[in-house]
């Protein structure tokens, strides 16, 4: 059984046992987290799509921990003006192990 969930403005196709990285949730490692925004559930040949969400469906997972992604360099430059700006950014994320898909 698969589910399509939304977290942090992104969509993820998950099933029990998957480990995904989502935008930082602010939940301590070891705690349980429930994704309520389920857009669709796929079970073999049966597919249930929400309009926009599937009523009563949820996905539970346990938080493995937080981290930061690789550094992204932002470099601004204007030709012939002597303008240079170099900045770096590391996006925080949370690793979640999907425990169960709970259909409606």
mmCIF file of C-alpha atoms in Angstrom:
data_model
loop_
_atom_site.group_PDB
_atom_site.id
_atom_site.type_symbol
_atom_site.label_atom_id
_atom_site.label_comp_id
_atom_site.label_asym_id
_atom_site.label_seq_id
_atom_site.Cartn_x
_atom_site.Cartn_y
_atom_site.Cartn_z
ATOM 1 C CA UNK A 1 0.000 0.000 0.000
ATOM 2 C CA UNK A 2 1.354 3.405 -1.040
ATOM 3 C CA UNK A 3 0.260 6.885 -0.074
ATOM 4 C CA UNK A 4 0.958 10.306 -1.524
ATOM 5 C CA UNK A 5 1.479 12.845 1.251
ATOM 6 C CA UNK A 6 2.235 16.549 1.344
ATOM 7 C CA UNK A 7 4.758 18.067 3.731
ATOM 8 C CA UNK A 8 6.542 21.391 3.489
ATOM 9 C CA UNK A 9 4.927 22.211 0.145
ATOM 10 C CA UNK A 10 6.296 19.041 -1.479
ATOM 11 C CA UNK A 11 4.660 15.718 -2.315
ATOM 12 C CA UNK A 12 6.100 12.311 -1.410
ATOM 13 C CA UNK A 13 5.064 8.792 -2.463
ATOM 14 C CA UNK A 14 5.595 6.582 0.605
ATOM 15 C CA UNK A 15 4.928 3.109 1.921
ATOM 16 C CA UNK A 16 5.621 1.395 5.241
ATOM 17 C CA UNK A 17 9.369 1.080 5.882
ATOM 18 C CA UNK A 18 10.475 4.025 3.713
ATOM 19 C CA UNK A 19 12.875 6.636 5.073
ATOM 20 C CA UNK A 20 12.228 10.126 3.707
ATOM 21 C CA UNK A 21 13.740 13.559 4.258
ATOM 22 C CA UNK A 22 11.189 16.352 4.639
ATOM 23 C CA UNK A 23 11.399 20.026 5.542
ATOM 24 C CA UNK A 24 12.242 20.511 9.229
ATOM 25 C CA UNK A 25 9.291 19.491 11.418
ATOM 26 C CA UNK A 26 10.468 20.660 14.835
ATOM 27 C CA UNK A 27 9.869 17.260 16.458
ATOM 28 C CA UNK A 28 12.428 15.518 18.684
ATOM 29 C CA UNK A 29 14.155 12.336 17.508
ATOM 30 C CA UNK A 30 12.372 9.162 18.558
ATOM 31 C CA UNK A 31 8.919 10.743 18.683
ATOM 32 C CA UNK A 32 6.015 9.787 16.447
ATOM 33 C CA UNK A 33 4.604 12.144 13.811
ATOM 34 C CA UNK A 34 1.351 11.904 11.853
ATOM 35 C CA UNK A 35 1.005 13.279 8.330
ATOM 36 C CA UNK A 36 -2.644 14.338 7.917
ATOM 37 C CA UNK A 37 -2.364 15.743 4.395
ATOM 38 C CA UNK A 38 -2.873 12.546 2.378
ATOM 39 C CA UNK A 39 -3.556 13.298 -1.294
ATOM 40 C CA UNK A 40 -4.056 9.729 -2.459
ATOM 41 C CA UNK A 41 -3.846 6.059 -1.490
ATOM 42 C CA UNK A 42 -2.794 3.279 -3.883
ATOM 43 C CA UNK A 43 -3.584 -0.303 -2.865
ATOM 44 C CA UNK A 44 -2.891 -2.740 -5.692
ATOM 45 C CA UNK A 45 -5.403 -1.898 -8.426
ATOM 46 C CA UNK A 46 -7.562 0.270 -6.153
ATOM 47 C CA UNK A 47 -6.713 3.972 -6.131
ATOM 48 C CA UNK A 48 -8.371 6.590 -3.937
ATOM 49 C CA UNK A 49 -7.662 10.218 -4.770
ATOM 50 C CA UNK A 50 -8.726 13.093 -2.546
ATOM 51 C CA UNK A 51 -10.385 16.317 -3.592
ATOM 52 C CA UNK A 52 -7.934 17.696 -2.451
ATOM 53 C CA UNK A 53 -7.364 15.390 0.574
ATOM 54 C CA UNK A 54 -8.515 11.864 1.414
ATOM 55 C CA UNK A 55 -10.922 12.153 4.342
ATOM 56 C CA UNK A 56 -9.809 10.319 7.491
ATOM 57 C CA UNK A 57 -6.558 8.987 5.995
ATOM 58 C CA UNK A 58 -3.198 9.498 7.685
ATOM 59 C CA UNK A 59 0.381 8.287 7.591
ATOM 60 C CA UNK A 60 2.360 7.736 10.784
ATOM 61 C CA UNK A 61 6.113 7.782 11.068
ATOM 62 C CA UNK A 62 8.864 8.004 13.643
ATOM 63 C CA UNK A 63 11.393 10.832 13.554
ATOM 64 C CA UNK A 64 14.991 9.616 13.159
ATOM 65 C CA UNK A 65 16.631 13.012 13.565
ATOM 66 C CA UNK A 66 17.422 16.396 12.080
ATOM 67 C CA UNK A 67 20.229 17.506 9.809
ATOM 68 C CA UNK A 68 21.336 20.021 7.225
ATOM 69 C CA UNK A 69 21.628 19.516 3.470
ATOM 70 C CA UNK A 70 24.764 20.222 1.456
ATOM 71 C CA UNK A 71 25.707 23.869 1.148
ATOM 72 C CA UNK A 72 24.245 25.819 -1.754
ATOM 73 C CA UNK A 73 26.323 28.815 -2.887
ATOM 74 C CA UNK A 74 24.436 31.958 -3.909
ATOM 75 C CA UNK A 75 26.684 34.218 -5.977
ATOM 76 C CA UNK A 76 25.481 37.611 -7.241
ATOM 77 C CA UNK A 77 27.497 39.560 -9.791
ATOM 78 C CA UNK A 78 26.932 42.679 -11.857
ATOM 79 C CA UNK A 79 29.253 43.141 -14.814
ATOM 80 C CA UNK A 80 31.559 46.186 -14.898
ATOM 81 C CA UNK A 81 30.258 47.534 -11.562
ATOM 82 C CA UNK A 82 32.529 45.795 -9.058
ATOM 83 C CA UNK A 83 29.541 44.174 -7.353
ATOM 84 C CA UNK A 84 30.044 40.669 -5.973
ATOM 85 C CA UNK A 85 28.132 38.918 -3.182
ATOM 86 C CA UNK A 86 28.759 35.351 -2.094
ATOM 87 C CA UNK A 87 26.454 33.658 0.393
ATOM 88 C CA UNK A 88 25.985 30.058 1.462
ATOM 89 C CA UNK A 89 22.858 28.298 2.702
ATOM 90 C CA UNK A 90 22.262 24.875 4.270
ATOM 91 C CA UNK A 91 18.600 23.869 4.331
ATOM 92 C CA UNK A 92 17.527 22.058 7.532
ATOM 93 C CA UNK A 93 15.642 18.765 7.168
ATOM 94 C CA UNK A 94 14.088 15.994 9.264
ATOM 95 C CA UNK A 95 14.489 12.266 8.519
ATOM 96 C CA UNK A 96 11.310 10.255 9.060
ATOM 97 C CA UNK A 97 10.788 6.490 8.888
ATOM 98 C CA UNK A 98 7.262 5.658 7.694
ATOM 99 C CA UNK A 99 5.618 3.167 10.062
ATOM 100 C CA UNK A 100 2.081 2.742 8.680
ATOM 101 C CA UNK A 101 -0.362 3.988 6.059
ATOM 102 C CA UNK A 102 -3.833 4.341 7.587
ATOM 103 C CA UNK A 103 -6.569 4.493 4.930
ATOM 104 C CA UNK A 104 -9.902 6.171 5.574
#
